[in-house]
Amino acid sequence: MKAKKSLNFTLKVWRQKNNKSNGYFKTYKIYDISPDSSFLEMLDILNNNILLEKKEFPIAFDHDCREGICGMCSLYINGRAHGPENLATTCQLHMRNFCNDEIIYVEPWRAKSFPIIQDLIVDRSSLDRIMMSGGFISVGTFGHTIDGNLIPIAKSDADKAFDSASCIGCGACIATCKNKSAMLFVAAKISHLALLPQGKIERKKRVLDMVQKMDEEGFGSCTNTMACEIDCPKGISTENISFLNKEYITSFIR
Amino acid sequence: MKISYKIDSKIPVGSLNEKWHNYKSTLEVISPQNRKHLDIIIVGSGLAGASASSSLAELGYRVKVFCYQDSPRRAHSVAAQGGINAAKNYKGDNDSIDRLFYDTIKGGDYRSREANVYRLAEISSSIIDQCVAQGVPFARDYAGYLENRSFGGTKVSRTFYAKGQTGQQLLLASYSAMVRQIGKGRIIMYNRHEMMDLVVIDGVARGIITRNLVSGKLERHAAHTVIIASGGYSNVFFLSTNAMGSNASAIWRVHKKGAGFANPCYTQIHPTCIPIHGNFQSKLTLMSESLRNDGRIWVPKNIEDAINIRNGKQYTQNIPEKNRDYFLERKYPSFGNLVPRDIASRSAKERCDAGFGIENNDTMEGVFLDFYHSINFYGLEKSKELGITNPSEKQIKYYGKKILESKYGNLFHMYERITGDNPYDIPMKIYPAAHYTMGGLWVDYNLMSTIPGCYVIGEANFSDHGANRLGASALMQGLADGYFIIPYTISDYLSQFLNKNNTISTDHEEFKKSEKQVYNNILKILSKKGNISVDYIHKNLGHIMWKYVGMSRNKKGLYKAITKIKELKNIFWNNIFVPGNIQDGMNYELEKAIRIADFLELSELMAMDAVNRNESCGSHFREEYQTKDGESMRNDENYKYVSIWEYQQNKSIKEEIMHKENLIFNFVKLKTRSYV
């Protein structure tokens, strides 16, 4: 196997001390990056350089599991949420997807409902608050429920519910939407629960409450641009949004 | 502060299947209207923390939950892939509570408590029912019933799953139960907060000191009881399957406040991780153990082939069947690729040490996980089902891939993202990595640590897995502790606070003292203006731990590790550089530094515990104690105990005192663990 050539990049990174100060792009050069490094590992290396120069704080960015499932990593890279690769979170994005000497722009999620905390870190607690308004089945947690097999569920329904449930709540759909709409996120949860028999009892109340909360939190409206689907790292389909719209309308009909 | 070390496991009397049932009837209960006067603190929001907090809040207690992530939904339980066990016998393969119990005890190499494990097996079925009711989209068969698969260390199909994202679905279910209670105001959630210390007043846990990771401010929180659900400490190895933020600080601070630390040396090494690719790697990614259901593990039989594969001179596909060594199937015919994790891991290591590793990395470590046979098998089966009499190779492959995709689609996708290889066409490359820690804070049958009022649940405690954890049992334990055990046992403890004015002010002297200590510790870290980064220390610690306290250990190596850890600790405390001041807000470097300071102490204890245990059991393999076939050799006569370490205030780690909880087996007969 040939040794893979290492890569050099110019990074334009958004630096912002906190929510009150103004942000700006700062340019950094970085050399000798392995194509097998993930984007976050490349930032680790950059941060180590910044740290040891002792002139400024390393760049703050969110990350945790680094295997594409926790939804904590964000980053708007070259104009796309989670960067150029489809169906990938930032931690799954590898430098082999970039060209040598490429200029890469790195920005935080941009949405009014996601205030910036520092540099590339934003506050996504608005998503938790939408969940609080109805993203659950109101069952007690004491195990006095019926046997799991007493609720048979068609395989196709279970599979569809699973696909909707695989949303990781990263917020890419919102960051990439020109209206900053949270429709895909909300629709995924609505679909997941409404597709299952257990979730059907509360479905009318749920959709009304969640949509209302989404509006209250300042998210925009959906205009079917479908950018959310393209940038969703988990491939959540905009069919969920159609489903949500249907749920919403039928919730008014008794 | 005085802690009396009476190791009383409080195991109820009676036969195994009556213990928990009878015991529950002896526990005190608190009437619904009184619960709202009682405060509970929960540290961590993973499966254990989220399930406990939603259950306790639903009962009516006032609950505060803390997590370091930006949302409780991001706890690392979310990354568990394969599944959750339950003795439902839905598949008619003669599964039962007794069998699940026995498999778990045996899998743990007889180093766990009978009563706890039995309770876990008993509760397992309720967990599935509960999760189904909460809307977890478990896999279903075409009739609409729950699907199962099998996992390492068992001969039955008892693992319930939701593709390769079972942990995510279970966590999101407990998270949704939790947000429901947050919405009602019964839980106050503190995101981006890290526990810095436990406050112990008159020998009883009464609160915690936290650091707000955004503002940097230290905060005090008082409660009637504190539950630690902060997960495991495998990040001590730097490269591990844990999330980057997973840390030991919460349990370590509790330990230093007097709680016994049990079996610290038991770290499970997971056999199927993606191998290391380079020096700057930050993290290892797990490929679920469930893949071993359909994947066959092999290395070339001839060393030249292995060398050529490593150098890219030979394609894997060109190696004929007769020149492949399916070493697990060869050595363990009855369990084959589904032997328990410790055995699969060591076997892979043994082959790689012998030079048969196939990965082109610095250490030449890696083995194949091959799906070719399954794709063929499933493709043929499906073709038959569709009435295709003479299916072409292309058709077989097409249908076979479809079936595999429905089972493990996201895992294959994840693998391709990371390595750039398509595992449907080329075998995966895997190698063992540090994964789950079975050691943790010692708890009694009530899940209470040696500090009264401080409970420990999930991976943070030591109780149910023994020296090794079978697959799909961690999710089970986290949820069992949180949903179905702690709500009962904690009310027994809390009942003593009724009818008394027993709230504690955060102005209490102990709170001030604890906060001051935390403050001084942070100041001390920030005052060193050296030239070494925290990551440098962490990586080096990881190297030491993996080399000497990893998959196999020996006495000489362990002593070497202790010396090297001490050297590293010196470097840390003299030459570390962390930017910023204490009044600054968010500071990732400082967060990491605080955690690594704790890891440096814990790692020494892990090595000490490993030195003490002169036997091989489960994940603890001491090279001096093995059979002539290279299998582990337990010493039940002398080491059938839980080692419990007691920290000596203001003394070094090497002066910790070890206590023993002898494990008594009344219902199972100890046998040599064999999977042949």
JSON list of N, CA, C and O in Angstrom, two decimals, chain A residues 1 54 61-62 64-67 70 86-87 96 118 128 140-141 143 147-149 151 153 169 192 198, chain B residues 58 68 71 74 88 90 129-130 132 135 144 146 175 192 244-245 282-283 311 413 417-418 530 586 588:
[
{"chain": "A", "resi": 1, "resn": "MET", "atom": "N", "xyz": [0.85, -1.20, 0.00]},
{"chain": "A", "resi": 1, "resn": "MET", "atom": "CA", "xyz": [0.00, 0.00, 0.00]},
{"chain": "A", "resi": 1, "resn": "MET", "atom": "C", "xyz": [0.88, 1.25, 0.00]},
{"chain": "A", "resi": 1, "resn": "MET", "atom": "O", "xyz": [1.83, 1.34, 0.79]},
{"chain": "A", "resi": 54, "resn": "LYS", "atom": "N", "xyz": [0.53, 29.90, 23.13]},
{"chain": "A", "resi": 54, "resn": "LYS", "atom": "CA", "xyz": [0.14, 30.66, 24.32]},
{"chain": "A", "resi": 54, "resn": "LYS", "atom": "C", "xyz": [-0.30, 32.08, 24.04]},
{"chain": "A", "resi": 54, "resn": "LYS", "atom": "O", "xyz": [-0.16, 32.97, 24.87]},
{"chain": "A", "resi": 61, "resn": "PHE", "atom": "N", "xyz": [-15.15, 24.12, 20.32]},
{"chain": "A", "resi": 61, "resn": "PHE", "atom": "CA", "xyz": [-16.16, 23.48, 19.47]},
{"chain": "A", "resi": 61, "resn": "PHE", "atom": "C", "xyz": [-16.77, 22.30, 20.23]},
{"chain": "A", "resi": 61, "resn": "PHE", "atom": "O", "xyz": [-16.12, 21.71, 21.09]},
{"chain": "A", "resi": 62, "resn": "ASP", "atom": "N", "xyz": [-18.00, 21.98, 19.92]},
{"chain": "A", "resi": 62, "resn": "ASP", "atom": "CA", "xyz": [-18.69, 20.89, 20.62]},
{"chain": "A", "resi": 62, "resn": "ASP", "atom": "C", "xyz": [-18.41, 19.55, 19.95]},
{"chain": "A", "resi": 62, "resn": "ASP", "atom": "O", "xyz": [-18.39, 19.45, 18.72]},
{"chain": "A", "resi": 64, "resn": "ASP", "atom": "N", "xyz": [-18.46, 14.98, 21.19]},
{"chain": "A", "resi": 64, "resn": "ASP", "atom": "CA", "xyz": [-18.38, 14.06, 22.32]},
{"chain": "A", "resi": 64, "resn": "ASP", "atom": "C", "xyz": [-18.13, 12.61, 21.91]},
{"chain": "A", "resi": 64, "resn": "ASP", "atom": "O", "xyz": [-17.02, 12.12, 22.07]},
{"chain": "A", "resi": 65, "resn": "CYS", "atom": "N", "xyz": [-19.11, 11.94, 21.32]},
{"chain": "A", "resi": 65, "resn": "CYS", "atom": "CA", "xyz": [-18.92, 10.49, 21.11]},
{"chain": "A", "resi": 65, "resn": "CYS", "atom": "C", "xyz": [-17.92, 10.20, 20.00]},
{"chain": "A", "resi": 65, "resn": "CYS", "atom": "O", "xyz": [-17.24, 9.20, 20.01]},
{"chain": "A", "resi": 66, "resn": "ARG", "atom": "N", "xyz": [-17.84, 11.09, 19.05]},
{"chain": "A", "resi": 66, "resn": "ARG", "atom": "CA", "xyz": [-16.96, 10.94, 17.89]},
{"chain": "A", "resi": 66, "resn": "ARG", "atom": "C", "xyz": [-17.20, 9.64, 17.13]},
{"chain": "A", "resi": 66, "resn": "ARG", "atom": "O", "xyz": [-16.29, 9.05, 16.55]},
{"chain": "A", "resi": 67, "resn": "GLU", "atom": "N", "xyz": [-18.42, 9.15, 17.16]},
{"chain": "A", "resi": 67, "resn": "GLU", "atom": "CA", "xyz": [-18.77, 8.05, 16.28]},
{"chain": "A", "resi": 67, "resn": "GLU", "atom": "C", "xyz": [-20.11, 8.28, 15.61]},
{"chain": "A", "resi": 67, "resn": "GLU", "atom": "O", "xyz": [-20.78, 7.35, 15.18]},
{"chain": "A", "resi": 70, "resn": "CYS", "atom": "N", "xyz": [-24.03, 10.84, 18.95]},
{"chain": "A", "resi": 70, "resn": "CYS", "atom": "CA", "xyz": [-24.51, 11.64, 20.08]},
{"chain": "A", "resi": 70, "resn": "CYS", "atom": "C", "xyz": [-25.16, 12.93, 19.62]},
{"chain": "A", "resi": 70, "resn": "CYS", "atom": "O", "xyz": [-26.00, 13.49, 20.31]},
{"chain": "A", "resi": 86, "resn": "ASN", "atom": "N", "xyz": [-22.29, 13.74, 2.40]},
{"chain": "A", "resi": 86, "resn": "ASN", "atom": "CA", "xyz": [-23.67, 13.41, 2.77]},
{"chain": "A", "resi": 86, "resn": "ASN", "atom": "C", "xyz": [-23.69, 12.33, 3.84]},
{"chain": "A", "resi": 86, "resn": "ASN", "atom": "O", "xyz": [-22.79, 11.52, 3.95]},
{"chain": "A", "resi": 87, "resn": "LEU", "atom": "N", "xyz": [-24.77, 12.33, 4.60]},
{"chain": "A", "resi": 87, "resn": "LEU", "atom": "CA", "xyz": [-24.99, 11.31, 5.63]},
{"chain": "A", "resi": 87, "resn": "LEU", "atom": "C", "xyz": [-23.81, 11.16, 6.59]},
{"chain": "A", "resi": 87, "resn": "LEU", "atom": "O", "xyz": [-23.41, 10.04, 6.91]},
{"chain": "A", "resi": 96, "resn": "ARG", "atom": "N", "xyz": [-9.80, 13.18, 3.92]},
{"chain": "A", "resi": 96, "resn": "ARG", "atom": "CA", "xyz": [-9.65, 12.68, 2.56]},
{"chain": "A", "resi": 96, "resn": "ARG", "atom": "C", "xyz": [-10.71, 13.28, 1.64]},
{"chain": "A", "resi": 96, "resn": "ARG", "atom": "O", "xyz": [-10.62, 13.18, 0.43]},
{"chain": "A", "resi": 118, "resn": "GLN", "atom": "N", "xyz": [-19.79, 30.39, 22.55]},
{"chain": "A", "resi": 118, "resn": "GLN", "atom": "CA", "xyz": [-18.39, 30.77, 22.35]},
{"chain": "A", "resi": 118, "resn": "GLN", "atom": "C", "xyz": [-17.89, 30.15, 21.06]},
{"chain": "A", "resi": 118, "resn": "GLN", "atom": "O", "xyz": [-18.22, 28.98, 20.77]},
{"chain": "A", "resi": 128, "resn": "ASP", "atom": "N", "xyz": [-34.53, 20.85, 23.34]},
{"chain": "A", "resi": 128, "resn": "ASP", "atom": "CA", "xyz": [-35.01, 20.13, 24.53]},
{"chain": "A", "resi": 128, "resn": "ASP", "atom": "C", "xyz": [-36.39, 20.66, 24.95]},
{"chain": "A", "resi": 128, "resn": "ASP", "atom": "O", "xyz": [-37.26, 19.90, 25.36]},
{"chain": "A", "resi": 140, "resn": "GLY", "atom": "N", "xyz": [-46.29, 5.73, 32.68]},
{"chain": "A", "resi": 140, "resn": "GLY", "atom": "CA", "xyz": [-45.50, 5.68, 33.90]},
{"chain": "A", "resi": 140, "resn": "GLY", "atom": "C", "xyz": [-44.27, 4.82, 33.70]},
{"chain": "A", "resi": 140, "resn": "GLY", "atom": "O", "xyz": [-44.18, 4.06, 32.74]},
{"chain": "A", "resi": 141, "resn": "THR", "atom": "N", "xyz": [-43.31, 4.95, 34.60]},
{"chain": "A", "resi": 141, "resn": "THR", "atom": "CA", "xyz": [-42.05, 4.23, 34.38]},
{"chain": "A", "resi": 141, "resn": "THR", "atom": "C", "xyz": [-41.85, 3.11, 35.38]},
{"chain": "A", "resi": 141, "resn": "THR", "atom": "O", "xyz": [-40.74, 2.83, 35.79]},
{"chain": "A", "resi": 143, "resn": "GLY", "atom": "N", "xyz": [-42.95, -0.20, 35.12]},
{"chain": "A", "resi": 143, "resn": "GLY", "atom": "CA", "xyz": [-42.93, -1.58, 34.65]},
{"chain": "A", "resi": 143, "resn": "GLY", "atom": "C", "xyz": [-44.25, -2.29, 34.76]},
{"chain": "A", "resi": 143, "resn": "GLY", "atom": "O", "xyz": [-44.32, -3.48, 34.51]},
{"chain": "A", "resi": 147, "resn": "ASP", "atom": "N", "xyz": [-47.24, -6.96, 28.45]},
{"chain": "A", "resi": 147, "resn": "ASP", "atom": "CA", "xyz": [-46.15, -7.66, 27.78]},
{"chain": "A", "resi": 147, "resn": "ASP", "atom": "C", "xyz": [-45.92, -7.05, 26.39]},
{"chain": "A", "resi": 147, "resn": "ASP", "atom": "O", "xyz": [-46.87, -6.75, 25.66]},
{"chain": "A", "resi": 148, "resn": "GLY", "atom": "N", "xyz": [-44.66, -6.88, 26.05]},
{"chain": "A", "resi": 148, "resn": "GLY", "atom": "CA", "xyz": [-44.31, -6.23, 24.79]},
{"chain": "A", "resi": 148, "resn": "GLY", "atom": "C", "xyz": [-44.96, -6.87, 23.57]},
{"chain": "A", "resi": 148, "resn": "GLY", "atom": "O", "xyz": [-45.32, -6.19, 22.61]},
{"chain": "A", "resi": 149, "resn": "ASN", "atom": "N", "xyz": [-45.12, -8.18, 23.60]},
{"chain": "A", "resi": 149, "resn": "ASN", "atom": "CA", "xyz": [-45.69, -8.87, 22.45]},
{"chain": "A", "resi": 149, "resn": "ASN", "atom": "C", "xyz": [-47.22, -8.76, 22.38]},
{"chain": "A", "resi": 149, "resn": "ASN", "atom": "O", "xyz": [-47.82, -9.23, 21.43]},
{"chain": "A", "resi": 151, "resn": "ILE", "atom": "N", "xyz": [-48.58, -5.99, 22.06]},
{"chain": "A", "resi": 151, "resn": "ILE", "atom": "CA", "xyz": [-48.81, -4.87, 21.13]},
{"chain": "A", "resi": 151, "resn": "ILE", "atom": "C", "xyz": [-48.10, -5.22, 19.83]},
{"chain": "A", "resi": 151, "resn": "ILE", "atom": "O", "xyz": [-47.02, -4.72, 19.56]},
{"chain": "A", "resi": 153, "resn": "ILE", "atom": "N", "xyz": [-46.84, -5.01, 16.20]},
{"chain": "A", "resi": 153, "resn": "ILE", "atom": "CA", "xyz": [-46.67, -3.86, 15.32]},
{"chain": "A", "resi": 153, "resn": "ILE", "atom": "C", "xyz": [-46.18, -4.39, 13.97]},
{"chain": "A", "resi": 153, "resn": "ILE", "atom": "O", "xyz": [-45.21, -5.16, 13.93]},
{"chain": "A", "resi": 169, "resn": "GLY", "atom": "N", "xyz": [-30.83, 14.79, 16.84]},
{"chain": "A", "resi": 169, "resn": "GLY", "atom": "CA", "xyz": [-31.04, 16.10, 17.46]},
{"chain": "A", "resi": 169, "resn": "GLY", "atom": "C", "xyz": [-29.84, 17.02, 17.37]},
{"chain": "A", "resi": 169, "resn": "GLY", "atom": "O", "xyz": [-29.58, 17.80, 18.29]},
{"chain": "A", "resi": 192, "resn": "HIS", "atom": "N", "xyz": [-42.39, 9.30, 14.41]},
{"chain": "A", "resi": 192, "resn": "HIS", "atom": "CA", "xyz": [-41.96, 8.14, 15.21]},
{"chain": "A", "resi": 192, "resn": "HIS", "atom": "C", "xyz": [-43.08, 7.69, 16.15]},
{"chain": "A", "resi": 192, "resn": "HIS", "atom": "O", "xyz": [-43.46, 6.53, 16.17]},
{"chain": "A", "resi": 198, "resn": "GLN", "atom": "N", "xyz": [-48.74, 2.64, 20.46]},
{"chain": "A", "resi": 198, "resn": "GLN", "atom": "CA", "xyz": [-48.65, 3.22, 21.79]},
{"chain": "A", "resi": 198, "resn": "GLN", "atom": "C", "xyz": [-48.76, 4.74, 21.75]},
{"chain": "A", "resi": 198, "resn": "GLN", "atom": "O", "xyz": [-49.21, 5.39, 22.70]},
{"chain": "B", "resi": 58, "resn": "GLU", "atom": "N", "xyz": [-41.39, 11.07, 38.82]},
{"chain": "B", "resi": 58, "resn": "GLU", "atom": "CA", "xyz": [-42.77, 10.65, 38.66]},
{"chain": "B", "resi": 58, "resn": "GLU", "atom": "C", "xyz": [-43.38, 10.23, 39.99]},
{"chain": "B", "resi": 58, "resn": "GLU", "atom": "O", "xyz": [-44.56, 10.47, 40.25]},
{"chain": "B", "resi": 68, "resn": "TYR", "atom": "N", "xyz": [-22.72, 16.92, 31.79]},
{"chain": "B", "resi": 68, "resn": "TYR", "atom": "CA", "xyz": [-21.72, 17.84, 31.24]},
{"chain": "B", "resi": 68, "resn": "TYR", "atom": "C", "xyz": [-22.02, 18.20, 29.79]},
{"chain": "B", "resi": 68, "resn": "TYR", "atom": "O", "xyz": [-21.50, 19.17, 29.25]},
{"chain": "B", "resi": 71, "resn": "SER", "atom": "N", "xyz": [-27.05, 18.60, 26.29]},
{"chain": "B", "resi": 71, "resn": "SER", "atom": "CA", "xyz": [-28.40, 18.08, 26.49]},
{"chain": "B", "resi": 71, "resn": "SER", "atom": "C", "xyz": [-28.29, 16.67, 27.06]},
{"chain": "B", "resi": 71, "resn": "SER", "atom": "O", "xyz": [-27.37, 15.94, 26.70]},
{"chain": "B", "resi": 74, "resn": "ARG", "atom": "N", "xyz": [-27.50, 13.39, 25.01]},
{"chain": "B", "resi": 74, "resn": "ARG", "atom": "CA", "xyz": [-26.22, 13.05, 24.40]},
{"chain": "B", "resi": 74, "resn": "ARG", "atom": "C", "xyz": [-25.35, 12.14, 25.26]},
{"chain": "B", "resi": 74, "resn": "ARG", "atom": "O", "xyz": [-24.21, 11.86, 24.91]},
{"chain": "B", "resi": 88, "resn": "LYS", "atom": "N", "xyz": [-37.09, -13.69, 27.94]},
{"chain": "B", "resi": 88, "resn": "LYS", "atom": "CA", "xyz": [-38.50, -13.76, 27.57]},
{"chain": "B", "resi": 88, "resn": "LYS", "atom": "C", "xyz": [-38.88, -15.10, 26.95]},
{"chain": "B", "resi": 88, "resn": "LYS", "atom": "O", "xyz": [-40.05, -15.42, 26.85]},
{"chain": "B", "resi": 90, "resn": "TYR", "atom": "N", "xyz": [-39.15, -15.80, 23.98]},
{"chain": "B", "resi": 90, "resn": "TYR", "atom": "CA", "xyz": [-40.06, -15.61, 22.84]},
{"chain": "B", "resi": 90, "resn": "TYR", "atom": "C", "xyz": [-39.69, -16.54, 21.69]},
{"chain": "B", "resi": 90, "resn": "TYR", "atom": "O", "xyz": [-40.51, -16.81, 20.83]},
{"chain": "B", "resi": 129, "resn": "ASP", "atom": "N", "xyz": [-40.82, -4.62, 28.27]},
{"chain": "B", "resi": 129, "resn": "ASP", "atom": "CA", "xyz": [-42.22, -4.18, 28.25]},
{"chain": "B", "resi": 129, "resn": "ASP", "atom": "C", "xyz": [-42.32, -2.67, 28.46]},
{"chain": "B", "resi": 129, "resn": "ASP", "atom": "O", "xyz": [-43.06, -1.98, 27.78]},
{"chain": "B", "resi": 130, "resn": "GLN", "atom": "N", "xyz": [-41.55, -2.20, 29.43]},
{"chain": "B", "resi": 130, "resn": "GLN", "atom": "CA", "xyz": [-41.56, -0.76, 29.73]},
{"chain": "B", "resi": 130, "resn": "GLN", "atom": "C", "xyz": [-41.13, 0.04, 28.51]},
{"chain": "B", "resi": 130, "resn": "GLN", "atom": "O", "xyz": [-41.76, 1.03, 28.15]},
{"chain": "B", "resi": 132, "resn": "VAL", "atom": "N", "xyz": [-41.11, -0.83, 25.35]},
{"chain": "B", "resi": 132, "resn": "VAL", "atom": "CA", "xyz": [-42.10, -0.91, 24.27]},
{"chain": "B", "resi": 132, "resn": "VAL", "atom": "C", "xyz": [-43.21, 0.10, 24.54]},
{"chain": "B", "resi": 132, "resn": "VAL", "atom": "O", "xyz": [-43.63, 0.84, 23.64]},
{"chain": "B", "resi": 135, "resn": "GLY", "atom": "N", "xyz": [-42.48, 3.49, 23.51]},
{"chain": "B", "resi": 135, "resn": "GLY", "atom": "CA", "xyz": [-42.35, 3.76, 22.08]},
{"chain": "B", "resi": 135, "resn": "GLY", "atom": "C", "xyz": [-40.99, 3.44, 21.48]},
{"chain": "B", "resi": 135, "resn": "GLY", "atom": "O", "xyz": [-40.64, 3.98, 20.44]},
{"chain": "B", "resi": 144, "resn": "GLY", "atom": "N", "xyz": [-45.39, -9.18, 13.48]},
{"chain": "B", "resi": 144, "resn": "GLY", "atom": "CA", "xyz": [-45.57, -8.04, 14.36]},
{"chain": "B", "resi": 144, "resn": "GLY", "atom": "C", "xyz": [-44.99, -8.22, 15.76]},
{"chain": "B", "resi": 144, "resn": "GLY", "atom": "O", "xyz": [-45.09, -7.36, 16.61]},
{"chain": "B", "resi": 146, "resn": "LEU", "atom": "N", "xyz": [-41.91, -9.16, 18.62]},
{"chain": "B", "resi": 146, "resn": "LEU", "atom": "CA", "xyz": [-40.54, -8.70, 18.85]},
{"chain": "B", "resi": 146, "resn": "LEU", "atom": "C", "xyz": [-39.51, -9.70, 18.33]},
{"chain": "B", "resi": 146, "resn": "LEU", "atom": "O", "xyz": [-39.64, -10.90, 18.52]},
{"chain": "B", "resi": 175, "resn": "TYR", "atom": "N", "xyz": [-34.91, 9.48, 27.99]},
{"chain": "B", "resi": 175, "resn": "TYR", "atom": "CA", "xyz": [-34.79, 10.94, 27.90]},
{"chain": "B", "resi": 175, "resn": "TYR", "atom": "C", "xyz": [-36.17, 11.56, 27.72]},
{"chain": "B", "resi": 175, "resn": "TYR", "atom": "O", "xyz": [-36.48, 12.60, 28.32]},
{"chain": "B", "resi": 192, "resn": "ARG", "atom": "N", "xyz": [-24.51, 21.15, 30.81]},
{"chain": "B", "resi": 192, "resn": "ARG", "atom": "CA", "xyz": [-23.19, 21.77, 30.86]},
{"chain": "B", "resi": 192, "resn": "ARG", "atom": "C", "xyz": [-22.77, 22.11, 32.30]},
{"chain": "B", "resi": 192, "resn": "ARG", "atom": "O", "xyz": [-22.33, 23.21, 32.59]},
{"chain": "B", "resi": 244, "resn": "MET", "atom": "N", "xyz": [-15.55, 11.33, 24.24]},
{"chain": "B", "resi": 244, "resn": "MET", "atom": "CA", "xyz": [-14.39, 12.11, 24.65]},
{"chain": "B", "resi": 244, "resn": "MET", "atom": "C", "xyz": [-14.55, 12.69, 26.05]},
{"chain": "B", "resi": 244, "resn": "MET", "atom": "O", "xyz": [-13.59, 12.85, 26.79]},
{"chain": "B", "resi": 245, "resn": "GLY", "atom": "N", "xyz": [-15.76, 13.05, 26.40]},
{"chain": "B", "resi": 245, "resn": "GLY", "atom": "CA", "xyz": [-15.97, 13.70, 27.70]},
{"chain": "B", "resi": 245, "resn": "GLY", "atom": "C", "xyz": [-16.17, 12.74, 28.85]},
{"chain": "B", "resi": 245, "resn": "GLY", "atom": "O", "xyz": [-16.14, 13.15, 30.02]},
{"chain": "B", "resi": 282, "resn": "SER", "atom": "N", "xyz": [-8.00, 10.20, 17.95]},
{"chain": "B", "resi": 282, "resn": "SER", "atom": "CA", "xyz": [-8.51, 10.68, 19.22]},
{"chain": "B", "resi": 282, "resn": "SER", "atom": "C", "xyz": [-9.44, 9.68, 19.88]},
{"chain": "B", "resi": 282, "resn": "SER", "atom": "O", "xyz": [-9.74, 9.79, 21.06]},
{"chain": "B", "resi": 283, "resn": "LYS", "atom": "N", "xyz": [-9.86, 8.66, 19.13]},
{"chain": "B", "resi": 283, "resn": "LYS", "atom": "CA", "xyz": [-11.02, 7.92, 19.61]},
{"chain": "B", "resi": 283, "resn": "LYS", "atom": "C", "xyz": [-11.10, 6.61, 18.84]},
{"chain": "B", "resi": 283, "resn": "LYS", "atom": "O", "xyz": [-10.71, 6.55, 17.69]},
{"chain": "B", "resi": 311, "resn": "ASN", "atom": "N", "xyz": [1.15, -5.10, 3.46]},
{"chain": "B", "resi": 311, "resn": "ASN", "atom": "CA", "xyz": [1.88, -4.23, 2.53]},
{"chain": "B", "resi": 311, "resn": "ASN", "atom": "C", "xyz": [1.10, -3.90, 1.27]},
{"chain": "B", "resi": 311, "resn": "ASN", "atom": "O", "xyz": [1.62, -3.27, 0.36]},
{"chain": "B", "resi": 413, "resn": "HIS", "atom": "N", "xyz": [-22.49, 1.46, 7.44]},
{"chain": "B", "resi": 413, "resn": "HIS", "atom": "CA", "xyz": [-22.34, 2.84, 6.98]},
{"chain": "B", "resi": 413, "resn": "HIS", "atom": "C", "xyz": [-21.28, 3.57, 7.80]},
{"chain": "B", "resi": 413, "resn": "HIS", "atom": "O", "xyz": [-20.39, 4.25, 7.27]},
{"chain": "B", "resi": 417, "resn": "ARG", "atom": "N", "xyz": [-17.76, 5.21, 6.54]},
{"chain": "B", "resi": 417, "resn": "ARG", "atom": "CA", "xyz": [-17.43, 6.61, 6.78]},
{"chain": "B", "resi": 417, "resn": "ARG", "atom": "C", "xyz": [-16.02, 6.75, 7.34]},
{"chain": "B", "resi": 417, "resn": "ARG", "atom": "O", "xyz": [-15.26, 7.62, 6.97]},
{"chain": "B", "resi": 418, "resn": "ILE", "atom": "N", "xyz": [-15.70, 5.87, 8.28]},
{"chain": "B", "resi": 418, "resn": "ILE", "atom": "CA", "xyz": [-14.44, 6.03, 9.00]},
{"chain": "B", "resi": 418, "resn": "ILE", "atom": "C", "xyz": [-13.26, 5.51, 8.20]},
{"chain": "B", "resi": 418, "resn": "ILE", "atom": "O", "xyz": [-12.21, 6.13, 8.15]},
{"chain": "B", "resi": 530, "resn": "GLY", "atom": "N", "xyz": [3.51, 25.80, 32.52]},
{"chain": "B", "resi": 530, "resn": "GLY", "atom": "CA", "xyz": [4.53, 24.97, 31.88]},
{"chain": "B", "resi": 530, "resn": "GLY", "atom": "C", "xyz": [4.39, 24.92, 30.37]},
{"chain": "B", "resi": 530, "resn": "GLY", "atom": "O", "xyz": [3.84, 25.84, 29.76]},
{"chain": "B", "resi": 586, "resn": "MET", "atom": "N", "xyz": [-16.17, 29.54, 29.78]},
{"chain": "B", "resi": 586, "resn": "MET", "atom": "CA", "xyz": [-15.90, 28.24, 29.18]},
{"chain": "B", "resi": 586, "resn": "MET", "atom": "C", "xyz": [-14.41, 28.04, 28.89]},
{"chain": "B", "resi": 586, "resn": "MET", "atom": "O", "xyz": [-13.76, 28.90, 28.34]},
{"chain": "B", "resi": 588, "resn": "TYR", "atom": "N", "xyz": [-12.28, 24.61, 27.78]},
{"chain": "B", "resi": 588, "resn": "TYR", "atom": "CA", "xyz": [-12.17, 23.17, 27.55]},
{"chain": "B", "resi": 588, "resn": "TYR", "atom": "C", "xyz": [-10.88, 22.58, 28.11]},
{"chain": "B", "resi": 588, "resn": "TYR", "atom": "O", "xyz": [-10.86, 21.47, 28.61]}
]
